[in-house]
PDB file of C-alpha atoms and ligand atoms in Angstrom:
ATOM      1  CA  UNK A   1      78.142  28.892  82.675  1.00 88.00           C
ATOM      2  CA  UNK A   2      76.789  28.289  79.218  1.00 92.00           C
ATOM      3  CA  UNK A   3      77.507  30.981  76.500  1.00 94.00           C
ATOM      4  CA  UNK A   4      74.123  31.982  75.119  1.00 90.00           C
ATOM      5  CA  UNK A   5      75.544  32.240  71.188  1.00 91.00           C
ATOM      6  CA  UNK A   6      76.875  29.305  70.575  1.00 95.00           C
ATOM      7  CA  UNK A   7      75.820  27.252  73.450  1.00 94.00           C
ATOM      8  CA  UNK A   8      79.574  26.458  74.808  1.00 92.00           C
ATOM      9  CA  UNK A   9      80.276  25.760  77.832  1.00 93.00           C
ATOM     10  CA  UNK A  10      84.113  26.971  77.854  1.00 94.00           C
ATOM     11  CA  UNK A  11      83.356  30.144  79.372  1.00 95.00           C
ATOM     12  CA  UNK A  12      86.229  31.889  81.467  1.00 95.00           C
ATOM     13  CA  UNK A  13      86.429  35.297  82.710  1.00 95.00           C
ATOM     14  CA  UNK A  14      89.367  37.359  81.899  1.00 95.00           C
ATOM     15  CA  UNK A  15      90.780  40.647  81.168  1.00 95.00           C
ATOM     16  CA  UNK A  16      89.014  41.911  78.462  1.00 95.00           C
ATOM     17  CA  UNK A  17      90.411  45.127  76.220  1.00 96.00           C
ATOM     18  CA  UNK A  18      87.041  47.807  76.017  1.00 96.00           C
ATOM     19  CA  UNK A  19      87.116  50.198  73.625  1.00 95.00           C
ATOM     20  CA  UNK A  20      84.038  52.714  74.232  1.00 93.00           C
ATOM     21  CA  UNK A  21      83.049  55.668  72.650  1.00 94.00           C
ATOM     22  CA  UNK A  22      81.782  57.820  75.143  1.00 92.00           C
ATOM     23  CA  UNK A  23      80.023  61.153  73.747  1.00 91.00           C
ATOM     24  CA  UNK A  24      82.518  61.598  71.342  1.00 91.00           C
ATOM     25  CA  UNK A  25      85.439  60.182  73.351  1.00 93.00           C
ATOM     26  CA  UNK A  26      87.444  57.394  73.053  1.00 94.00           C
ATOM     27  CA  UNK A  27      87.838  55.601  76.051  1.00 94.00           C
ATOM     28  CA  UNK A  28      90.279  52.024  76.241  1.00 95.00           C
ATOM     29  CA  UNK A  29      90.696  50.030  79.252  1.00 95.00           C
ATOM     30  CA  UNK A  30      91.260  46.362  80.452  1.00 95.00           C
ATOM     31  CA  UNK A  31      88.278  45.108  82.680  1.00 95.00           C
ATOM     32  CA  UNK A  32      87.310  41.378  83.494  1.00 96.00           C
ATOM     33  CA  UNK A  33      84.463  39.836  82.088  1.00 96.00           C
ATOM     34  CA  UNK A  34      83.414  36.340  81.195  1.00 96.00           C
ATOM     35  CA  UNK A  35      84.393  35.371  77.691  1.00 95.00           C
ATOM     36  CA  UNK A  36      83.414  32.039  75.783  1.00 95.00           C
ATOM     37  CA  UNK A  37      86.315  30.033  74.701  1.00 94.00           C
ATOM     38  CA  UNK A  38      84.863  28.909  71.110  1.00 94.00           C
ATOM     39  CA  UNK A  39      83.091  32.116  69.971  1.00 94.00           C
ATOM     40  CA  UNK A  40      85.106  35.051  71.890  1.00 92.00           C
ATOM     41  CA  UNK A  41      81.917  36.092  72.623  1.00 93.00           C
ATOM     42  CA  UNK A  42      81.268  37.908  76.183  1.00 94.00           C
ATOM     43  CA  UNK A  43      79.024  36.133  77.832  1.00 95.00           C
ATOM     44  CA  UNK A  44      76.579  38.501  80.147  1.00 94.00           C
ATOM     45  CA  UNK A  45      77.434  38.731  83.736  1.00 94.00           C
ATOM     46  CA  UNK A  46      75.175  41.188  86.106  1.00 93.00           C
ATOM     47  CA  UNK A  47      77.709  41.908  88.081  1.00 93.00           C
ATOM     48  CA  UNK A  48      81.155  42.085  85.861  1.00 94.00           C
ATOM     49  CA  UNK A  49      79.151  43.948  83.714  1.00 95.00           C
ATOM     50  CA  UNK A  50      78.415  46.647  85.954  1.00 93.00           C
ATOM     51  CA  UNK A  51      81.827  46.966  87.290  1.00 94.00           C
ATOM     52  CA  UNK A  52      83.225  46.996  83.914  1.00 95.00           C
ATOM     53  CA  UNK A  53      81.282  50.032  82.673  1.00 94.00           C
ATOM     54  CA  UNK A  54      81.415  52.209  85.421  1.00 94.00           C
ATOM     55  CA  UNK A  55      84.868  51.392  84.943  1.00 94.00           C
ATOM     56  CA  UNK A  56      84.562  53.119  81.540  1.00 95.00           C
ATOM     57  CA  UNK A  57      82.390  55.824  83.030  1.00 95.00           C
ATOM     58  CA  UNK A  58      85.097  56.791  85.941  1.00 93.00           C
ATOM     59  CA  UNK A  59      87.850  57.029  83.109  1.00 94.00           C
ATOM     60  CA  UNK A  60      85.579  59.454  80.979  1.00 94.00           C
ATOM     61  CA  UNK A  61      84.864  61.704  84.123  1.00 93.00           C
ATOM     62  CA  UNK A  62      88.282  62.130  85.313  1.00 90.00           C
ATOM     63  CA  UNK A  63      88.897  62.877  82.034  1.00 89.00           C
ATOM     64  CA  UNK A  64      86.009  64.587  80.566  1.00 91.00           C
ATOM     65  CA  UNK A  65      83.800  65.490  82.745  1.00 92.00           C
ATOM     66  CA  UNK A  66      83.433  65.661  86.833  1.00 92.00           C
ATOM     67  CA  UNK A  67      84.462  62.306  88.866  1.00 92.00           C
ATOM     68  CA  UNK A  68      81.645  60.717  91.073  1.00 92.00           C
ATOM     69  CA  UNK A  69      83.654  61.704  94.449  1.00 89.00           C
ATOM     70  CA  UNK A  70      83.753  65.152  93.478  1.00 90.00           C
ATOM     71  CA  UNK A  71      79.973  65.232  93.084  1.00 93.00           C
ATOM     72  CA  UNK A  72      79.653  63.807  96.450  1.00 90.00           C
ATOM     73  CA  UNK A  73      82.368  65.820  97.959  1.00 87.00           C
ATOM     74  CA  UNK A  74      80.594  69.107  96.359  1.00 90.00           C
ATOM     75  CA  UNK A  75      77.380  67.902  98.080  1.00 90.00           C
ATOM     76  CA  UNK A  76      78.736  67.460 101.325  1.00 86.00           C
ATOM     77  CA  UNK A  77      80.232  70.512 101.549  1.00 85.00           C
ATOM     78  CA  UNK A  78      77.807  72.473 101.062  1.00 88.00           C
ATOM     79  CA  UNK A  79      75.625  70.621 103.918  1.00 85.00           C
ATOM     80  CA  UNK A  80      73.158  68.903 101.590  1.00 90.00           C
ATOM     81  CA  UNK A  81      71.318  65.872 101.463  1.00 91.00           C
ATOM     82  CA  UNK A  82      71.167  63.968  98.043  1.00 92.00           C
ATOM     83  CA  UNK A  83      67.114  64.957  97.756  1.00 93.00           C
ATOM     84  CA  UNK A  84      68.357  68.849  98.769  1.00 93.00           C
ATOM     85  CA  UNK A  85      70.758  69.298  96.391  1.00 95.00           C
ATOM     86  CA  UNK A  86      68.799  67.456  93.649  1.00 95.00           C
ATOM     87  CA  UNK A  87      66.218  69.722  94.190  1.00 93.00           C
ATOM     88  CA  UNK A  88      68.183  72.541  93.850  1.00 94.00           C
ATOM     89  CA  UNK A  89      70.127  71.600  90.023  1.00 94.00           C
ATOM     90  CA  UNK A  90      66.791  70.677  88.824  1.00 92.00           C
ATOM     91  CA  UNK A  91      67.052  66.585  88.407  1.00 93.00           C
ATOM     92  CA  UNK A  92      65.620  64.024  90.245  1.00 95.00           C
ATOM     93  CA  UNK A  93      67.189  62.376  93.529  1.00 94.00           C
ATOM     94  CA  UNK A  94      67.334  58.883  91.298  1.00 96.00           C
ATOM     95  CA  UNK A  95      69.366  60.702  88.828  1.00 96.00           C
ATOM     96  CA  UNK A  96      71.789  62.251  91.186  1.00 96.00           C
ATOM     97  CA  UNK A  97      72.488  58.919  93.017  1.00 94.00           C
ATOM     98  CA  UNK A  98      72.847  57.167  89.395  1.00 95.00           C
ATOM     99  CA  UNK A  99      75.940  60.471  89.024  1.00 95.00           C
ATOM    100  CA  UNK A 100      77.341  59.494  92.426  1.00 93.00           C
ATOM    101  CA  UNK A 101      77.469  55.682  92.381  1.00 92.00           C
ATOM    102  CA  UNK A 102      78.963  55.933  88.845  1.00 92.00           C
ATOM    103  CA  UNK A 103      76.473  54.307  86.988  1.00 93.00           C
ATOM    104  CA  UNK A 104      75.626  57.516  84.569  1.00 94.00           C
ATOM    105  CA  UNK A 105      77.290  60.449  83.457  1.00 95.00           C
ATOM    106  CA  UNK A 106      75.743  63.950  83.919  1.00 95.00           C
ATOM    107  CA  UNK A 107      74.175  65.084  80.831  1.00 93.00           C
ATOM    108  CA  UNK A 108      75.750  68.244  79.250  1.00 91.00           C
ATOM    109  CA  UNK A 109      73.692  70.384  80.997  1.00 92.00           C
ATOM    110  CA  UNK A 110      74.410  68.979  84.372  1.00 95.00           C
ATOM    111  CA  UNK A 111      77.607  68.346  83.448  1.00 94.00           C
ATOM    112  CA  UNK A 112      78.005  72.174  83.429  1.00 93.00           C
ATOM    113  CA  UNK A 113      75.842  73.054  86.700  1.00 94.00           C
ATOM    114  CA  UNK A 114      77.895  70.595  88.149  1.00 95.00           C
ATOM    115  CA  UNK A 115      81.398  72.084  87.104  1.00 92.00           C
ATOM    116  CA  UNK A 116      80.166  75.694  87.762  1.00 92.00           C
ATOM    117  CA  UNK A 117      79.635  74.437  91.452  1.00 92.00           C
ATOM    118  CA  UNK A 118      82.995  72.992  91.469  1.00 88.00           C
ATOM    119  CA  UNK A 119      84.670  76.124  89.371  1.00 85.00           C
ATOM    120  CA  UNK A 120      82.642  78.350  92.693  1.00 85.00           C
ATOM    121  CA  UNK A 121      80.190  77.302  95.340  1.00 84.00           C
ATOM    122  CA  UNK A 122      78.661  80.235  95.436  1.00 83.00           C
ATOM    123  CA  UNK A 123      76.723  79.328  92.229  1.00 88.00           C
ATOM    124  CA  UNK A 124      74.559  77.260  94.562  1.00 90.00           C
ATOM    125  CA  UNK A 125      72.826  80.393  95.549  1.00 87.00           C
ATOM    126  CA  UNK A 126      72.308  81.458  92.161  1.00 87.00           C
ATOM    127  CA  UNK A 127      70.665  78.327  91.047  1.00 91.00           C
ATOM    128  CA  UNK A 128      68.657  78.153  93.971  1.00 88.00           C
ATOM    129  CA  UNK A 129      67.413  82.069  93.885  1.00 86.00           C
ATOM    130  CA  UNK A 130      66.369  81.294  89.797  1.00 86.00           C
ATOM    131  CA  UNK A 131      64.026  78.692  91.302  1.00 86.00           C
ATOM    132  CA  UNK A 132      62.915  80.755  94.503  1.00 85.00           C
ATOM    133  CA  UNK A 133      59.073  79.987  93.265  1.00 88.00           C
ATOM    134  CA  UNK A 134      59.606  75.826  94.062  1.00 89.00           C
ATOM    135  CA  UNK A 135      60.151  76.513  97.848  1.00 89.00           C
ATOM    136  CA  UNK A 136      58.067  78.615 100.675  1.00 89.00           C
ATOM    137  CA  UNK A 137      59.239  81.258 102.132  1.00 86.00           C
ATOM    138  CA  UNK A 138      60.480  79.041 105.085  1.00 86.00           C
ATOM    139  CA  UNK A 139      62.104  76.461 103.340  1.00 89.00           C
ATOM    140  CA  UNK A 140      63.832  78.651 101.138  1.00 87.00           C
ATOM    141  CA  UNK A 141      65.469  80.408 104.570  1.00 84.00           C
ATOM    142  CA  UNK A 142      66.239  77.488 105.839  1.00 86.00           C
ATOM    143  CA  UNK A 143      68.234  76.302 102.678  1.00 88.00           C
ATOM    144  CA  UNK A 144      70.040  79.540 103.082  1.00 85.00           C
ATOM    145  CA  UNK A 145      71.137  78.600 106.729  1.00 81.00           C
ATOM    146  CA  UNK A 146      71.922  74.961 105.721  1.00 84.00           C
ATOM    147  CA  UNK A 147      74.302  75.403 103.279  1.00 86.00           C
ATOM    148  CA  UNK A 148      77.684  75.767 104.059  1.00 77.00           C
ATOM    149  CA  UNK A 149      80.166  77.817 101.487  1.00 75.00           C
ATOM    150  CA  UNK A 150      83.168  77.860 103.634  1.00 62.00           C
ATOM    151  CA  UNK A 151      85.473  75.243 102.559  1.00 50.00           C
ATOM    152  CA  UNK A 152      83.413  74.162 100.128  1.00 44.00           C
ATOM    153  CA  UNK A 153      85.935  72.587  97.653  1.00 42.00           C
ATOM    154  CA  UNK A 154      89.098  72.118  96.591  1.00 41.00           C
ATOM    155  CA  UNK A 155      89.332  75.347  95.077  1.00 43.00           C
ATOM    156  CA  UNK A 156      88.075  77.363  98.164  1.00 43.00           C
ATOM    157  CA  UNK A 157      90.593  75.253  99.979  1.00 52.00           C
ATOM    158  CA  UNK A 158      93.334  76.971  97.742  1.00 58.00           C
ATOM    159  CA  UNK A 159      92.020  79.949  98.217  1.00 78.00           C
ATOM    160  CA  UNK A 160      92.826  79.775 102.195  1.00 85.00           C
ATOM    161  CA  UNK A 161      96.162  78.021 101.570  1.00 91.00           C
ATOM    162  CA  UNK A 162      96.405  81.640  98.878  1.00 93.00           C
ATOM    163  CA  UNK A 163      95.473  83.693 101.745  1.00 93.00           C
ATOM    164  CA  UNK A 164      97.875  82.262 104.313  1.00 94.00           C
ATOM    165  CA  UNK A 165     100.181  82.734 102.264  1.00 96.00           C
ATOM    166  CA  UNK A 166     100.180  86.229 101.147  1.00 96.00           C
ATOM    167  CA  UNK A 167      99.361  87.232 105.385  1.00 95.00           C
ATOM    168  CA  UNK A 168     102.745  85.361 105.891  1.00 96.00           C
ATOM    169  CA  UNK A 169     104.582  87.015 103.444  1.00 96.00           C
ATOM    170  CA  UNK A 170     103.334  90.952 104.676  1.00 95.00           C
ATOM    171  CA  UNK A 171     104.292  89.653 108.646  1.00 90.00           C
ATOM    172  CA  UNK A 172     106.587  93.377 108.121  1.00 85.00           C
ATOM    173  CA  UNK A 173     104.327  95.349 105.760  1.00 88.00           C
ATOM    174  CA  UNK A 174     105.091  94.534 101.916  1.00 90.00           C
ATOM    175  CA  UNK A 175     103.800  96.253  98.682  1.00 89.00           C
ATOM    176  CA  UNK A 176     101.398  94.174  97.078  1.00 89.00           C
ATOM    177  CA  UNK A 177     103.441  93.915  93.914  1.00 88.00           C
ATOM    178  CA  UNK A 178     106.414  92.271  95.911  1.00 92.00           C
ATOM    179  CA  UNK A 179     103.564  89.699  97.822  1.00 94.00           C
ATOM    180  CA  UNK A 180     102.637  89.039  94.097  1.00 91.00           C
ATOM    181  CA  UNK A 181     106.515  88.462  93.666  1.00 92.00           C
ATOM    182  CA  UNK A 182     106.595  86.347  96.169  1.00 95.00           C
ATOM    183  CA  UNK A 183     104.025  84.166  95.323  1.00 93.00           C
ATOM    184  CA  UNK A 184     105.195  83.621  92.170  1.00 91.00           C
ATOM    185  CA  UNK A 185     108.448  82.587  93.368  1.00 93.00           C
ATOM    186  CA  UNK A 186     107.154  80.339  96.110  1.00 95.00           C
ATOM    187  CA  UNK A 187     104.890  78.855  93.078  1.00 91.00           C
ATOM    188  CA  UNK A 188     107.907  78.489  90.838  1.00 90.00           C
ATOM    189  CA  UNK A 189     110.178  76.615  93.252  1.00 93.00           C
ATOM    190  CA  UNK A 190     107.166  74.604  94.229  1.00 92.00           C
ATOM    191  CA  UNK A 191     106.564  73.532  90.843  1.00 88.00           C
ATOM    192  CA  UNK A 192     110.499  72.730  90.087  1.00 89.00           C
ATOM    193  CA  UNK A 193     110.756  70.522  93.391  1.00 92.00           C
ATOM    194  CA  UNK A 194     107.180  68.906  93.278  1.00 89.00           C
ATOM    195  CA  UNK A 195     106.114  69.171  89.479  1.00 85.00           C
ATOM    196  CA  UNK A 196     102.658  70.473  89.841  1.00 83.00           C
ATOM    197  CA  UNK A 197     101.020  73.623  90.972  1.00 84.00           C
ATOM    198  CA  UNK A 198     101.061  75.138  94.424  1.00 89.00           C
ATOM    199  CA  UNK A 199      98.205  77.705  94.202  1.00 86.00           C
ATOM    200  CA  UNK A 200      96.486  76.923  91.145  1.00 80.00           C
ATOM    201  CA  UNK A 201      96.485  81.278  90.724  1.00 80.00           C
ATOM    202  CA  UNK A 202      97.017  82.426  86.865  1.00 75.00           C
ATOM    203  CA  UNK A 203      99.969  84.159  87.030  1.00 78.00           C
ATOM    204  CA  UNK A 204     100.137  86.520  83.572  1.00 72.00           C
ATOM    205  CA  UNK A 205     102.737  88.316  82.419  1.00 64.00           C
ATOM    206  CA  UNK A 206     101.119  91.407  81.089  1.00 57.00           C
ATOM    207  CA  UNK A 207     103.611  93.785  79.456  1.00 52.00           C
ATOM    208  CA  UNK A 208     106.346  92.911  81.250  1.00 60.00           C
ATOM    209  CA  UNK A 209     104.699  93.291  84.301  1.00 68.00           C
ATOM    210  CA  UNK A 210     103.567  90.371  86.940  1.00 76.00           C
ATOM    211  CA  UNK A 211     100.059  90.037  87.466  1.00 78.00           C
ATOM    212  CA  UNK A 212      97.768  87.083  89.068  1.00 80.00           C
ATOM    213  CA  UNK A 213      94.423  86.776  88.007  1.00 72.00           C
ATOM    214  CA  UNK A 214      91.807  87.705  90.781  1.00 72.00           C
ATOM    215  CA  UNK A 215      94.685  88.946  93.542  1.00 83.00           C
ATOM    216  CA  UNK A 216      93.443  92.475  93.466  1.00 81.00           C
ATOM    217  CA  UNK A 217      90.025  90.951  94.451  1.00 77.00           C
ATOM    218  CA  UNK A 218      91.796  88.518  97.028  1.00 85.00           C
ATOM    219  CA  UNK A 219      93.712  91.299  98.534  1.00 88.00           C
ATOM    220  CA  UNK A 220      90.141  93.323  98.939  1.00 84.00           C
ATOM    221  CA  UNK A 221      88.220  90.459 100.437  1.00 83.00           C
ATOM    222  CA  UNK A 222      91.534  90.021 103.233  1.00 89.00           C
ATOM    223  CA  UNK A 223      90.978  93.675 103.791  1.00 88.00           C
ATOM    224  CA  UNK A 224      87.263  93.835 104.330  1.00 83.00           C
ATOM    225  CA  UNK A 225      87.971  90.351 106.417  1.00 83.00           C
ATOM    226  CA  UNK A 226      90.590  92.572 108.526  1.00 87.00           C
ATOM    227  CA  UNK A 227      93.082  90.063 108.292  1.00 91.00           C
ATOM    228  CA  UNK A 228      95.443  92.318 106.581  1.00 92.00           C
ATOM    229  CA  UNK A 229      95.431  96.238 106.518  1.00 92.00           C
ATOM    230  CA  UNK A 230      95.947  98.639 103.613  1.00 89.00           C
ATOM    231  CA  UNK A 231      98.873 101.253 105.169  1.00 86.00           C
ATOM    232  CA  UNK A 232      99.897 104.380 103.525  1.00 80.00           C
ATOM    233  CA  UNK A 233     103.354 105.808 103.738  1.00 74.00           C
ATOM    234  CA  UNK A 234     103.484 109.092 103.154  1.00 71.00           C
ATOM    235  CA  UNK A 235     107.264 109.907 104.655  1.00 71.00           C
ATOM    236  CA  UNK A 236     108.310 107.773 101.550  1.00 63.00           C
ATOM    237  CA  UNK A 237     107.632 107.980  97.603  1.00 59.00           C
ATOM    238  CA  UNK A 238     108.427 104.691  96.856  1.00 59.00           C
ATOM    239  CA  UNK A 239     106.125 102.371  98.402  1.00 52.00           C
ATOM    240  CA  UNK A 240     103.320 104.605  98.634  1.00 71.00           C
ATOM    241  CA  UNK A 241     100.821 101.932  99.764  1.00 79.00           C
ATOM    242  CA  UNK A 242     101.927  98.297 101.600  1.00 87.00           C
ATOM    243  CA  UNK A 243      99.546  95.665 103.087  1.00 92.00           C
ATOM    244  CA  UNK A 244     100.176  94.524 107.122  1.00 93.00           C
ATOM    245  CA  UNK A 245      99.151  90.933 107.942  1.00 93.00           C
ATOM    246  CA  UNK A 246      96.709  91.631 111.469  1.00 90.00           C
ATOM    247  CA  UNK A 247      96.569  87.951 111.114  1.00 86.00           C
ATOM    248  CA  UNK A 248      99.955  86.493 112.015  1.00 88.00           C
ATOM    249  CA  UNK A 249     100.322  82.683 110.673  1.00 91.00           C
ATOM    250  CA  UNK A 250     103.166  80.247 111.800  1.00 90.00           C
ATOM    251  CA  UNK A 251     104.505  76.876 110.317  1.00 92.00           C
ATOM    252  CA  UNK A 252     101.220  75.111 111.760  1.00 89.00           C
ATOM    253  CA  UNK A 253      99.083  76.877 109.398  1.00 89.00           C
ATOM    254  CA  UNK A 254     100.928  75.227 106.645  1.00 92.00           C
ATOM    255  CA  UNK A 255     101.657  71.761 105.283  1.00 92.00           C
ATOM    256  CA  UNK A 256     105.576  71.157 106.118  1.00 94.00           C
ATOM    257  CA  UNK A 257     106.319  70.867 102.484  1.00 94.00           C
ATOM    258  CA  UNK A 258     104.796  74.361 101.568  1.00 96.00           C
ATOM    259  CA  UNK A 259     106.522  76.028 104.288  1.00 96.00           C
ATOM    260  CA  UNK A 260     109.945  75.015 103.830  1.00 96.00           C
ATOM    261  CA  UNK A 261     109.610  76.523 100.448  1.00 96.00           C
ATOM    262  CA  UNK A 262     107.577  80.145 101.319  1.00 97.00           C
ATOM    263  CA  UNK A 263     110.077  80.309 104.451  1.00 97.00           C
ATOM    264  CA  UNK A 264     113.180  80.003 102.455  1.00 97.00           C
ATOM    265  CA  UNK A 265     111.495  82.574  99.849  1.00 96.00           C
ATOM    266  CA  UNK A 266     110.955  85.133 102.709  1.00 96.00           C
ATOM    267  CA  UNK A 267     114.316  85.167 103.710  1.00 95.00           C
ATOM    268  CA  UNK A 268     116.009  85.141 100.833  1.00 95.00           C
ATOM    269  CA  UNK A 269     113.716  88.551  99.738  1.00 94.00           C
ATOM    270  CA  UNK A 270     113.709  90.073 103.313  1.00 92.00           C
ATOM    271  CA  UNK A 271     115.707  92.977 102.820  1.00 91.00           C
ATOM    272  CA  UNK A 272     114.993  93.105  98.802  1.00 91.00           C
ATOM    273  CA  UNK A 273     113.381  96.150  97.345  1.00 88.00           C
ATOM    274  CA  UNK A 274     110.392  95.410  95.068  1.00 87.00           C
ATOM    275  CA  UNK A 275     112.574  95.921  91.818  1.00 88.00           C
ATOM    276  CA  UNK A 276     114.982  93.429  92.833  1.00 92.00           C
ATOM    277  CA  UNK A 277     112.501  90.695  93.272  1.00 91.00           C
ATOM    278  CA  UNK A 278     111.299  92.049  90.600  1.00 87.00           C
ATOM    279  CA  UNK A 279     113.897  91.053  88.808  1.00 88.00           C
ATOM    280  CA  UNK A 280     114.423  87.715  90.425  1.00 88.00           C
ATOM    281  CA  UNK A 281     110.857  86.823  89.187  1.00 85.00           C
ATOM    282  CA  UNK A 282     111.837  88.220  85.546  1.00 82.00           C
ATOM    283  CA  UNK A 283     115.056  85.479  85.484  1.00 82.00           C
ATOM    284  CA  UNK A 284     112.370  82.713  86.783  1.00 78.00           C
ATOM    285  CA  UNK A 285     110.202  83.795  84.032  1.00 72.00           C
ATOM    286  CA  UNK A 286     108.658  80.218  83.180  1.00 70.00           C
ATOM    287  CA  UNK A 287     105.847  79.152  80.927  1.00 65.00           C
ATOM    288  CA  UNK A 288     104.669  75.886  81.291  1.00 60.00           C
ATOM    289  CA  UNK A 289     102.287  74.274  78.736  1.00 50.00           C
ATOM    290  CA  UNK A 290     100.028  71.762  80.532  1.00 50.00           C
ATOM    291  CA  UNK A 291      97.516  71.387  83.275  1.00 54.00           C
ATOM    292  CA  UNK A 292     100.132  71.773  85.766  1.00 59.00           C
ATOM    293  CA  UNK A 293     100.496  75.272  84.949  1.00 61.00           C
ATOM    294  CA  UNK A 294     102.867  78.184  85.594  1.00 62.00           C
ATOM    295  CA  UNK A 295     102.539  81.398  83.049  1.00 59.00           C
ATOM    296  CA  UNK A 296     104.563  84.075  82.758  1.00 55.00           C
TER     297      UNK A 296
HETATM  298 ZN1   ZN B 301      80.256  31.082  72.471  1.00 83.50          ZN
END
């Protein structure tokens, strides 16, 4: 191999330190590469080349933006074919495949389709109803069949593991404030044994007062779903309302790891009233400032 600058011939690969600046960001990593000996030039390669920037690229989207699995695992998901779901974000099958092979980012704009998808699946039908003209009446019903938004993603996938949860915590008939309790409890001794997030729910402590962002919803869609029932106690004044799991899940409907913790939880808050796990969540108050999140 003959270096094409200064016509050497003492060319080696090794592992060279990139620096790239990728829209704005900084990225540094060690990648091989074949560097002449007498000028320290890199000498081009076809194939190290390659390797090396998508290299760059893969740290920039796990970073930055959206890595090239997650594309593919969004795509998949939702039943589509790489020419389907083109189609449907508005950029050509040549450009998708460059986004799932790693050898281009998403521009901003796809960037931010393709992170609204991820955020919620559901966008998919939004995106493709805003286009409705491109596709015949048929083709457009069939899309609708094809695509599949249960279990689209990750996040739907919490979502489930969310729902198991708060069925298996109102086996006996709970208020919803102490299955909000009790979430937040199994996510706090989750996080201090594991050191990341268990649900991935915002819990917010608003006034003093425990809330999770989106549980009223989550709580609504369980109830239209019948897998839980809304009960009213009228011989009582102090739970007025409690939700009834009509779903019952065991240990198999959980990893072993998560159940050891929401078992132990249940227990321990079995014959609890609301204010005293309450009060238990108060003392556990934790704020945690990174991506591994727990507010309150
Ligand atoms: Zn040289």
């Amino acid at each position: 191999m003959i270096c094409n600058k200064c016509k050497g011939i003492n060319v080696r690969e090794e592992n060279y330190h990139h620096v790239l600046n990728i829209k704005n960001h900084i990225i540094e990593y060690d990648a091989p590469r074949f560097i002449c000996k007498d000028c320290r030039g890199i000498v081009p390669d076809k194939e190290l080349d390659l390797a090396a920037t998508i290299k760059g690229y893969d740290l920039y989207s796990a970073k930055y933006g959206i890595p090239k699995e997650d594309i593919i695992l969004l795509r998949k998901k939702l039943n589509l074919s790489q020419e389907l779901f083109a189609k449907i974000i508005g950029c050509a099958k040549k450009t998708l495949v460059s986004y799932e092979v790693g050898y281009s980012i998403p521009n901003d704009i796809y960037m931010g389709v393709l992170k609204l998808l991820k955020a919620d699946n559901r966008v998919i039908l939004e995106l493709l109803s805003a286009n409705k003209d491109s596709y015949s009446k048929e083709e457009y019903n069939k899309l609708i069949n094809r695509i599949n938004l249960k279990n689209n993603n990750s996040i739907v996938d919490k979502d489930e593991l969310v729902n198991n949860i708060i069925l298996y915590f109102s086996e006996n008939g709970v208020s919803k404030t102490k299955v909000m309790c009790l979430l937040f409890l199994s996510e706090y001794n989750y996080y201090m044994k594991y050191k990341k997030s268990l649900t991935n729910l915002d819990f917010i402590n608003n006034s003093n007062y425990l809330n999770i962002f989106g549980f009223e919803d989550t709580i609504i869609n369980l109830i239209n779903n019948k897998r839980l029932q809304l009960i009213y106690d009228v011989s009582s004044n102090k739970e007025m309302c409690y939700v009834k799991t009509s779903e019952y899940v065991t240990s198999d409907d959980f990893d072993p790891k998560v159940f050891e913790i929401i078992e132990a939880i249940k227990k321990e808050h079995k014959l609890l009233s609301v204010e005293q796990t309450l009060k238990c969540v108060k003392n556990n108050a934790l704020f945690i400032n990174s991506t591994d999140k727990i507010v309150f």
